[in-house]
Structures are given as structure tokens and as C-alpha cells.
Short mmCIF file of C-alpha atoms and ligand atoms in Angstrom, two decimals:
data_model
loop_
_atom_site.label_atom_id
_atom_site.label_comp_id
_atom_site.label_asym_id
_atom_site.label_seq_id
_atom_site.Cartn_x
_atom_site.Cartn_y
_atom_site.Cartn_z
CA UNK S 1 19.86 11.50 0.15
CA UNK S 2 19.16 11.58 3.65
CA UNK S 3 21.40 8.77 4.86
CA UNK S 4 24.16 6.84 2.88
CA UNK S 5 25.90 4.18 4.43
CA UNK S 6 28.45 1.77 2.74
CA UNK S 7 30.45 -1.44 3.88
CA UNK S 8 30.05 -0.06 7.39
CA UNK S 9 31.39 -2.76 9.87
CA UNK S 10 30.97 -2.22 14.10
CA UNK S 11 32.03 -4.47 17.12
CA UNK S 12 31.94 -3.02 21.00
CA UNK S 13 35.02 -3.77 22.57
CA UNK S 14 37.51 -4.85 20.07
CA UNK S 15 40.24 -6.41 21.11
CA UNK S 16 38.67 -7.91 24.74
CA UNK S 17 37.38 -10.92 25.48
CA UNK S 18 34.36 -9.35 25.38
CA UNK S 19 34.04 -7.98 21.97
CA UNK S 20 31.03 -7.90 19.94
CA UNK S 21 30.76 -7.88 16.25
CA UNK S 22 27.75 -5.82 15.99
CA UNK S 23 27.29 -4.43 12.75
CA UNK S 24 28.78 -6.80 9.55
CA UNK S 25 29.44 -5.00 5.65
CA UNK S 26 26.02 -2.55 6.26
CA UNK S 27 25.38 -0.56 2.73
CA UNK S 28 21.84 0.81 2.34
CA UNK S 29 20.63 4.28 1.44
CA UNK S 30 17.53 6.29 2.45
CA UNK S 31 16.05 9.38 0.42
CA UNK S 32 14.30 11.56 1.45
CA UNK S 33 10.78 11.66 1.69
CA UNK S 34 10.61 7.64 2.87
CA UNK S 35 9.59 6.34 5.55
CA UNK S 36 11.75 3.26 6.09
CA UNK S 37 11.04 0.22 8.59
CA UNK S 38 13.86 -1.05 10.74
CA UNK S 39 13.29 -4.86 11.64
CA UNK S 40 15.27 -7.97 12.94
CA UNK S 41 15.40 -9.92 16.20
CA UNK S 42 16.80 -8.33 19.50
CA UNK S 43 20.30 -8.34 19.15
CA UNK S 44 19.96 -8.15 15.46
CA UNK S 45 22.31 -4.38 15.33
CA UNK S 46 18.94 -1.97 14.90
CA UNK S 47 20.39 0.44 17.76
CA UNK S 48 23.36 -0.35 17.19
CA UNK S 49 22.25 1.07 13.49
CA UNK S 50 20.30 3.98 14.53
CA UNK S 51 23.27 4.89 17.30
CA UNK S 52 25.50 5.37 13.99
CA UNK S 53 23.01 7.69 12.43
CA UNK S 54 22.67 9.64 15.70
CA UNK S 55 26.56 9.91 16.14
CA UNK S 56 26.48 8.03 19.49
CA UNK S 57 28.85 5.49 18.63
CA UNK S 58 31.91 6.02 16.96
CA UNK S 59 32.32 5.34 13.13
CA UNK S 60 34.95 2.07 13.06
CA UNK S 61 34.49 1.13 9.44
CA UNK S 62 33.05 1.77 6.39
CA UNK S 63 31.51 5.33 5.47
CA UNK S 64 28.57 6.91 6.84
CA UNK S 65 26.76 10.49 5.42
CA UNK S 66 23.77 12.17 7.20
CA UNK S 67 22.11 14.76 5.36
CA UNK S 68 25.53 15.43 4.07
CA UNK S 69 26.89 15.74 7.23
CA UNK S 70 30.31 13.11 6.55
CA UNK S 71 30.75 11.22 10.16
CA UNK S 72 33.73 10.07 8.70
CA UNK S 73 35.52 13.34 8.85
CA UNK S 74 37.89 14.64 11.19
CA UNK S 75 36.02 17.28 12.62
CA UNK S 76 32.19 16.63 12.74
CA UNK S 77 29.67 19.20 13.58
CA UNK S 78 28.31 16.82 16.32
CA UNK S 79 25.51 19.79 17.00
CA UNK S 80 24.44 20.49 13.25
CA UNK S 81 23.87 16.18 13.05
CA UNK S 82 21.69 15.88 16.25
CA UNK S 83 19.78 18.96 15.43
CA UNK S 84 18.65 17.18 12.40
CA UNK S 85 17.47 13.82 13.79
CA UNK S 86 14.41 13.67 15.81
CA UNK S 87 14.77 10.62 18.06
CA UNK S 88 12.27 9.16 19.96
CA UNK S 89 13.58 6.07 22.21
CA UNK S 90 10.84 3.89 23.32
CA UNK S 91 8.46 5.28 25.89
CA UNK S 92 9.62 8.64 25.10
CA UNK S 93 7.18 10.11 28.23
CA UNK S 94 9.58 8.99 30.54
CA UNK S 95 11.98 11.79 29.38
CA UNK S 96 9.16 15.01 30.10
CA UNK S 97 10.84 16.53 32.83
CA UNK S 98 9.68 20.05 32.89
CA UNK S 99 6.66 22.05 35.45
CA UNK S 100 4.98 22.83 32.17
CA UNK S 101 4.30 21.15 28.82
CA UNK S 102 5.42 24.35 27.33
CA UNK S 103 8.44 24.43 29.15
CA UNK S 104 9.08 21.38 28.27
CA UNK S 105 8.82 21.30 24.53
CA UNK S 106 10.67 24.70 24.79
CA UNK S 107 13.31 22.90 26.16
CA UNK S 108 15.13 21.65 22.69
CA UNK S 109 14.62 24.39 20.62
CA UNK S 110 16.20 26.44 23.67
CA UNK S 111 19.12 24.04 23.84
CA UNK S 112 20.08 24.70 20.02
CA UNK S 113 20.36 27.73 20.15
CA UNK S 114 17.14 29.63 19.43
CA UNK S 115 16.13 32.65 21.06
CA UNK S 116 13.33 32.19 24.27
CA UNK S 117 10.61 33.92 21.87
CA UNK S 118 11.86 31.69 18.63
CA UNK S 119 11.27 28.62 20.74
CA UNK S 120 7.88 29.56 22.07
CA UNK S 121 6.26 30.08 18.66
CA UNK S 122 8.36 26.81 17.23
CA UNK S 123 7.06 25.00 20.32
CA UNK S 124 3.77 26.40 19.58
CA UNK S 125 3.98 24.72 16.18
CA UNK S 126 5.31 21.74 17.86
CA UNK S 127 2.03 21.26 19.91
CA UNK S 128 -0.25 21.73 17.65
CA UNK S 129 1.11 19.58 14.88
CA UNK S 130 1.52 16.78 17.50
CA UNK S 131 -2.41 17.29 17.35
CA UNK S 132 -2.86 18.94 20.81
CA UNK S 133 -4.48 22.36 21.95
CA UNK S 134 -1.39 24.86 22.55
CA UNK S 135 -4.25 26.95 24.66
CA UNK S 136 -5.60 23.81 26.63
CA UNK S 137 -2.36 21.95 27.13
CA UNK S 138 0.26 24.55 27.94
CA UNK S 139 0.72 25.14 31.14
CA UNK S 140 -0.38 21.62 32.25
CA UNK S 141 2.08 19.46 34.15
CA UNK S 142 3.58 16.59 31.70
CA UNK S 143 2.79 14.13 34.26
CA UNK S 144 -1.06 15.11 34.49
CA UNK S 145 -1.54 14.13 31.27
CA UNK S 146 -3.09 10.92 29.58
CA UNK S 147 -0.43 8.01 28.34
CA UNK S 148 -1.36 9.25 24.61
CA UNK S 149 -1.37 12.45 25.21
CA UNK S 150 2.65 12.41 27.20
CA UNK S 151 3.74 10.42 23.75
CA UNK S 152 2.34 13.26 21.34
CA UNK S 153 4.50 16.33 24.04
CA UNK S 154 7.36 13.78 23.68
CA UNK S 155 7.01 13.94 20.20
CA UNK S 156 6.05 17.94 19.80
CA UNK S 157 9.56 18.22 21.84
CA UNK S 158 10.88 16.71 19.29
CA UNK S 159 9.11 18.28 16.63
CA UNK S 160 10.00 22.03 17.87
CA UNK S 161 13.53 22.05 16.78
CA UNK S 162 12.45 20.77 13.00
CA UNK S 163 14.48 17.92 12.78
CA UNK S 164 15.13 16.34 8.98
CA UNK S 165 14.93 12.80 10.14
CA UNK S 166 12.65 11.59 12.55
CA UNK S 167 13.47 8.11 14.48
CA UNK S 168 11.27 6.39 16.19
CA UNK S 169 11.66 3.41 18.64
CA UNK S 170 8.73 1.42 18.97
CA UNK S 171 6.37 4.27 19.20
CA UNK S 172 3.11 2.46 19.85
CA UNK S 173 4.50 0.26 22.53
CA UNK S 174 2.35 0.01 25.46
CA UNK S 175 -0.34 2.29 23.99
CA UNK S 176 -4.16 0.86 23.84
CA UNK S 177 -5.26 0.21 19.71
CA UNK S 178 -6.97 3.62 19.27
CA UNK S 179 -4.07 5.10 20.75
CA UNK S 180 -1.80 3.41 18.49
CA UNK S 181 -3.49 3.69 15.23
CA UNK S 182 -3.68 7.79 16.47
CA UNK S 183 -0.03 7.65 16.92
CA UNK S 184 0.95 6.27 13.54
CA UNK S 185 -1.52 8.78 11.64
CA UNK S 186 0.15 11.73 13.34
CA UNK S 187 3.57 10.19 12.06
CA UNK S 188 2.36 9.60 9.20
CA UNK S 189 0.43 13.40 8.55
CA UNK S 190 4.14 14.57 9.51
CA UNK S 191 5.72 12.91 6.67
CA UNK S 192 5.92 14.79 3.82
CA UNK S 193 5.35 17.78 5.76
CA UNK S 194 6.93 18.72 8.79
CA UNK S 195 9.16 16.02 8.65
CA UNK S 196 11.11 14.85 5.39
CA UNK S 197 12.10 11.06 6.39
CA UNK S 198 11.15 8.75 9.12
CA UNK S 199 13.22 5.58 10.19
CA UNK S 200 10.45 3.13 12.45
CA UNK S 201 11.88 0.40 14.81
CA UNK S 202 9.18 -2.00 15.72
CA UNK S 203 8.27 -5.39 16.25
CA UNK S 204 4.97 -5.09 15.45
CA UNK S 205 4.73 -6.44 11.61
CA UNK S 206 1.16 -5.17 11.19
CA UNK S 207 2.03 -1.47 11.94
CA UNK S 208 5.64 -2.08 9.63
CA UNK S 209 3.17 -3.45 7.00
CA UNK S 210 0.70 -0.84 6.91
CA UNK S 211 2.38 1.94 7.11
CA UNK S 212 6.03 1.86 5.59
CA UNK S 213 7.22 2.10 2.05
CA UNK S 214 10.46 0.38 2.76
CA UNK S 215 11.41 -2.14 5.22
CA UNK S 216 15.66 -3.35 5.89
CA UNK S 217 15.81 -6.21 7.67
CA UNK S 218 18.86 -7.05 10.32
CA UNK S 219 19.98 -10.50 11.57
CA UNK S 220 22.97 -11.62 13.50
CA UNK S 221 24.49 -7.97 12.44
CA UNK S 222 24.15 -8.29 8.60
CA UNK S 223 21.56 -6.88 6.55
CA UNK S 224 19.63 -9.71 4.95
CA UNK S 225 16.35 -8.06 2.91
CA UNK S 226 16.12 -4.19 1.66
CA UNK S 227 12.32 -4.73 0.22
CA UNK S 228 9.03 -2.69 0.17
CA UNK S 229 6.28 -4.28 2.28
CA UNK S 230 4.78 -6.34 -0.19
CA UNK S 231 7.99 -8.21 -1.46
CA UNK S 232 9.16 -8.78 1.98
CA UNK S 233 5.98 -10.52 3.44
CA UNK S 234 5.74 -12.43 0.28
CA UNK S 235 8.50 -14.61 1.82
CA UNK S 236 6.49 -16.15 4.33
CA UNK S 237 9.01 -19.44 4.54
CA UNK S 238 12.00 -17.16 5.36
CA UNK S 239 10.71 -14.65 8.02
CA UNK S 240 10.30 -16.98 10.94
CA UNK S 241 13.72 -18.32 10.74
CA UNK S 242 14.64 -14.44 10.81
CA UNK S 243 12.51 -14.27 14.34
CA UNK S 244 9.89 -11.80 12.03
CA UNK S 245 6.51 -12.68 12.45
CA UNK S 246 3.71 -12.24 9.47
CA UNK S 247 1.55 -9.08 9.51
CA UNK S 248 -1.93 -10.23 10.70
CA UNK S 249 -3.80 -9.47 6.89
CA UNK S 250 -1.08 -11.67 5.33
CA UNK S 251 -1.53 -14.80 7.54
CA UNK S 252 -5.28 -14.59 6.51
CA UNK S 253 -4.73 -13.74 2.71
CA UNK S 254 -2.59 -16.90 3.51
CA UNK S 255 -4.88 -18.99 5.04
CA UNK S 256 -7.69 -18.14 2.62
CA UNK S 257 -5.39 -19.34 -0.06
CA UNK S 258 -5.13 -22.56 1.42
CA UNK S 259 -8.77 -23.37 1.13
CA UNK S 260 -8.40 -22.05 -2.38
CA UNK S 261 -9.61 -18.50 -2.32
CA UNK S 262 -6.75 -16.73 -3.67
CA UNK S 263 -6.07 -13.17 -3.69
CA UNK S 264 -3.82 -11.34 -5.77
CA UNK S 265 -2.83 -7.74 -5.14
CA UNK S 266 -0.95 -7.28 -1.45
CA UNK S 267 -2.75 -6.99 1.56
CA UNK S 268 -0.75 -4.98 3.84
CA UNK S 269 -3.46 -3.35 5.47
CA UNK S 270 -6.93 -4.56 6.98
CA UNK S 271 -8.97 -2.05 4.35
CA UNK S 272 -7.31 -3.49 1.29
CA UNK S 273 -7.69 -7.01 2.33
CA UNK S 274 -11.08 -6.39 3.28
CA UNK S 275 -11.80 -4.71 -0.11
CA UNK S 276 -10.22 -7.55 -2.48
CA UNK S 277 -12.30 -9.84 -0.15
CA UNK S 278 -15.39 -8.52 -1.28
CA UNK S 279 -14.29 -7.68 -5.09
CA UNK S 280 -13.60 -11.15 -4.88
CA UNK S 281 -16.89 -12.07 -3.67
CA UNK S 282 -17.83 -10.11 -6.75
CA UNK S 283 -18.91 -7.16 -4.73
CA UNK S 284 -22.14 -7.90 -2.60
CA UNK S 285 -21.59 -7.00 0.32
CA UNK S 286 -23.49 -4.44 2.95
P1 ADP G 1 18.96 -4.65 18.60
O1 ADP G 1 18.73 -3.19 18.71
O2 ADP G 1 18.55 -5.22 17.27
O3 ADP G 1 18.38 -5.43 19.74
P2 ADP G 1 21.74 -4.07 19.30
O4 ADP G 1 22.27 -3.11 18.29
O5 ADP G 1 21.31 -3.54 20.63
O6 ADP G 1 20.54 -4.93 18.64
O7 ADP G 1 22.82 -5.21 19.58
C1 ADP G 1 23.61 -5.82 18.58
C2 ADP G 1 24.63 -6.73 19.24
O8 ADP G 1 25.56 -5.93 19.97
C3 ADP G 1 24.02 -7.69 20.25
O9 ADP G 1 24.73 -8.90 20.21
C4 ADP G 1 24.24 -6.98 21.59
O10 ADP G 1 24.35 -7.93 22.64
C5 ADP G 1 25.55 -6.26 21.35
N1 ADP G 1 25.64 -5.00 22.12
C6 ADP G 1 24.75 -3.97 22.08
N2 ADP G 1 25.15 -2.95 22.87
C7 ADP G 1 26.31 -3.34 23.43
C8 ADP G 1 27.23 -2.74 24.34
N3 ADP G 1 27.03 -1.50 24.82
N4 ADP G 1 28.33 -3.45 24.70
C9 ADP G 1 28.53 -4.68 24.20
N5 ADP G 1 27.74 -5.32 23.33
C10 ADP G 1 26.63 -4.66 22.94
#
């Protein structure tokens, strides 16, 4: 398992007038291997979520494992945990600091530990699994660079220090729609590969559709639906009242319904709704 978390209750500033229930009676798993959606109105818990995973906030209740590591221990290997989790916070560009792309992906690897010519070739690897030229792009400035081309250095810096868990915060936002669809294929060529799991905040239901296996849904701090894609956007009369908009395909498989045309299977993504359309049609189609 890559995270466990049971009965795992959080409020910021207990005890003040200010205090927040946050996080209400959490238990959900993720294995390995999945790539898990993260959804729920603003102020729904999702960082407050992730933060627990990361070991930024403070365990209050409840028990918590990440790849083993028990945050409910005494003594945690604070180093060991972030080491394994990749996190990407939204607009993850903003972070590049560093003359050099190089230099710059260098920089993690570097800061756990590894040796300067360990974290050139792993930010080597880094580069070129984030789908860039290590030759062209190396000793470019950061800031030089094109807006899809800073996310994929954010994400080789990431990348260099081989992280189990990769986290992403909306990590299509503000990216044009071939940028985004090139975004979500790298993540998704990483899983399975250079990265085992992948935990996706977004509020963009077609890419959580499309590309997910699993999606846990937040509201008001509890966690209301723990569903693959298909079973969750089946409940079309519950979502809105959840602030959760319909993925694009499904409001059309919808609509087509209503006039009578009826498909079956799920259609999370626009090729499979596209090709029950025309094997509906009885296949003529150019
Ligand atoms: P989301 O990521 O889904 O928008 P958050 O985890 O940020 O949700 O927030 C959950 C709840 O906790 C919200 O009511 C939010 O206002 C509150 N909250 C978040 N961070 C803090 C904080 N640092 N101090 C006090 N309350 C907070």
C-alpha cells in the first residue's frame, strides 16, 4: 500500500475562536500502481489531505502510513517521507529558481543527499523523461523557456530524486489544450514506470474522467464517494449539490439519451464516446 489512512480527524486551531474542523473520520487507502483523483469544492479538506500525506501538518487523529513510513510515531523520518512524494503545487514554474535548467533540476537530488555526479546523471534522467532534450535544454535559463516547457523542468525536478508518489495540484491549470493534453500523457507515460502512484487535484472533471482509475471525493471535510470514474459520473443528480461539475462526454451521452439515443458502456473520454456513437450508428461513418 502506498497510503493508508483511517478515522483520521483535523481542525486548525483547536481550542480558538477560530478553529476549523478540517478533516472529519477520513479512511481510504491507495495501492500502488493507481492513479487516484482528488475532488471536492474549495474548502472541501483536499490540501488539507495532501498536507497530511506530505507531513506538513501535524497528525491530530486517527492513523496515517506512507509507504510504510507510520506518521503516527514518535520519531518520524521527516526526510525518508518527503523524499518519497513528488509534489507539484499548482503552477509549479514559479518555484525554478536556478541560472540553469540543469542546475535547477540538480537542485533536489543535491538536497537529499546524492553526490554532485549522482544528481547530474539522475537529473539527466529527469529531463529526458519529462520529454525534453538534456543536450538542447541544459544550460538554458528556466525563465527563457516556453509556459509548457517550465511545467515539464518543474516536473523533471521533481522527477530526479525518484519519488514513490507523485502529487499533483492542478497540473494543467493555465496551460493552452495541446499543452494540457501533453501534460497529462507525460503523467500518465510516468505511471507505471518511473513513478509507482499518482494522487491528481483538479477541478477539471474532463481531465479526472479521462485519465484516473479512482476518484475520492471531499465535501465540507468528510469523504462522501471513493468510486472509479464511471460509477461516480453515473450520479449525475448528486454531483452538483457536491459543487462537481459533469465531464463534458457525459453531459452529451446525457443529452443524447434524452432524445432517446442511449448509450451503454461509459464514456469517460471523447474517443470512446465518439466510438459507441458510431457503433451505434451501426458503424458508417468516414
Ligand atoms: P481545499 O484544498 O479543498 O480548498 P483546504 O484543505 O484548503 O480545502 O481547507 C479545508 C478547510 O480548512 C476550509 O474551511 C479552510 O478555510 C480551512 N483552512 C485551510 N487552511 C487553513 C489554515 N491554515 N488555517 C485555518 N483554516 C484553514
Amino acid at each position: 500500500m502506498s497510503v493508508v489512512i483511517e478515522n483520521l480527524s483535523f481542525t486548525y486551531m483547536p481550542g480558538t475562536p477560530y478553529e476549523k474542523r478540517a478533516l472529519q473520520d477520513i479512511t481510504l487507502s491507495i495501492r500502488e500502481g493507481e492513479f487516484v483523483g482528488l475532488i471536492g469544492a474549495t474548502g472541501s479538506g483536499k490540501s488539507t489531505l495532501i498536507q497530511h500525506i506530505n507531513g506538513l501538518v501535524k497528525l491530530q487523529s486517527g492513523k496515517l502510513r506512507v509507504f510504510g513510513i507510520d506518521l503516527s510515531a514518535r520519531k518520524i523520518d521527516y526526510k525518508l517521507l518527503r523524499k518519497g512524494i513528488g509534489m507539484l503545487f499548482q503552477y509549479p514554474e514559479y518555484q525554478l529558481f536556478d541560472e540553469t535548467v540543469l542546475r535547477d533540476v540538480m537542485f533536489g537530488p543535491k538536497n537529499f543527499g546524492m553526490s554532485e555526479a549522482h544528481a547530474y546523471e539522475s537529473a539527466k534522467r529527469a529531463i529526458e523523461l519529462a520529454g525534453l532534450s538534456f543536450d538542447e535544454i541544459k544550460d538554458r535559463s528556466p525563465f527563457e523557456l516556453s509556459g509548457g516547457q517550465k511545467r515539464r523542468v518543474a516536473i523533471a525536478g521533481v522527477l530526479a530524486y525518484n519519488p514513490e508518489i507523485l502529487i499533483l495540484d492542478e497540473p494543467t491549470a493555465g496551460l493552452d489544450p495541446v499543452g494540457k493534453r501533453d501534460i497529462l500523457e507525460l503523467i500518465t507515460k510516468l505511471k507505471g514506470g518511473a513513478i509507482k502512484t499518482i494522487i491528481m487535484i483538479s477541478h477539471n472533471m474532463d481531465e479526472i474522467a479521462a485519465y484516473t482509475d479512482r476518484i475520492i471525493v471531499l465535501d465540507s471535510s468528510r469523504l462522501v464517494y471513493d468510486l472509479t470514474p464511471a460509477e461516480l459520473f453515473e450520479k449525475k443528480d448528486e454531483l452538483p449539490a457536491l459543487g462537481l461539475d459533469l465531464p463534458t462526454t457525459v453531459k452529451i451521452k446525457n443529452l443524447l439519451a434524452e432524445k432517446g439515443f442511449h448509450i451503454t458502456e461509459p464514456a469517460l473520454d471523447i474517443a470512446s464516446l465518439y466510438a459507441q456513437i458510431i457503433s451505434k450508428l451501426g458503424g458508417r461513418h468516414e
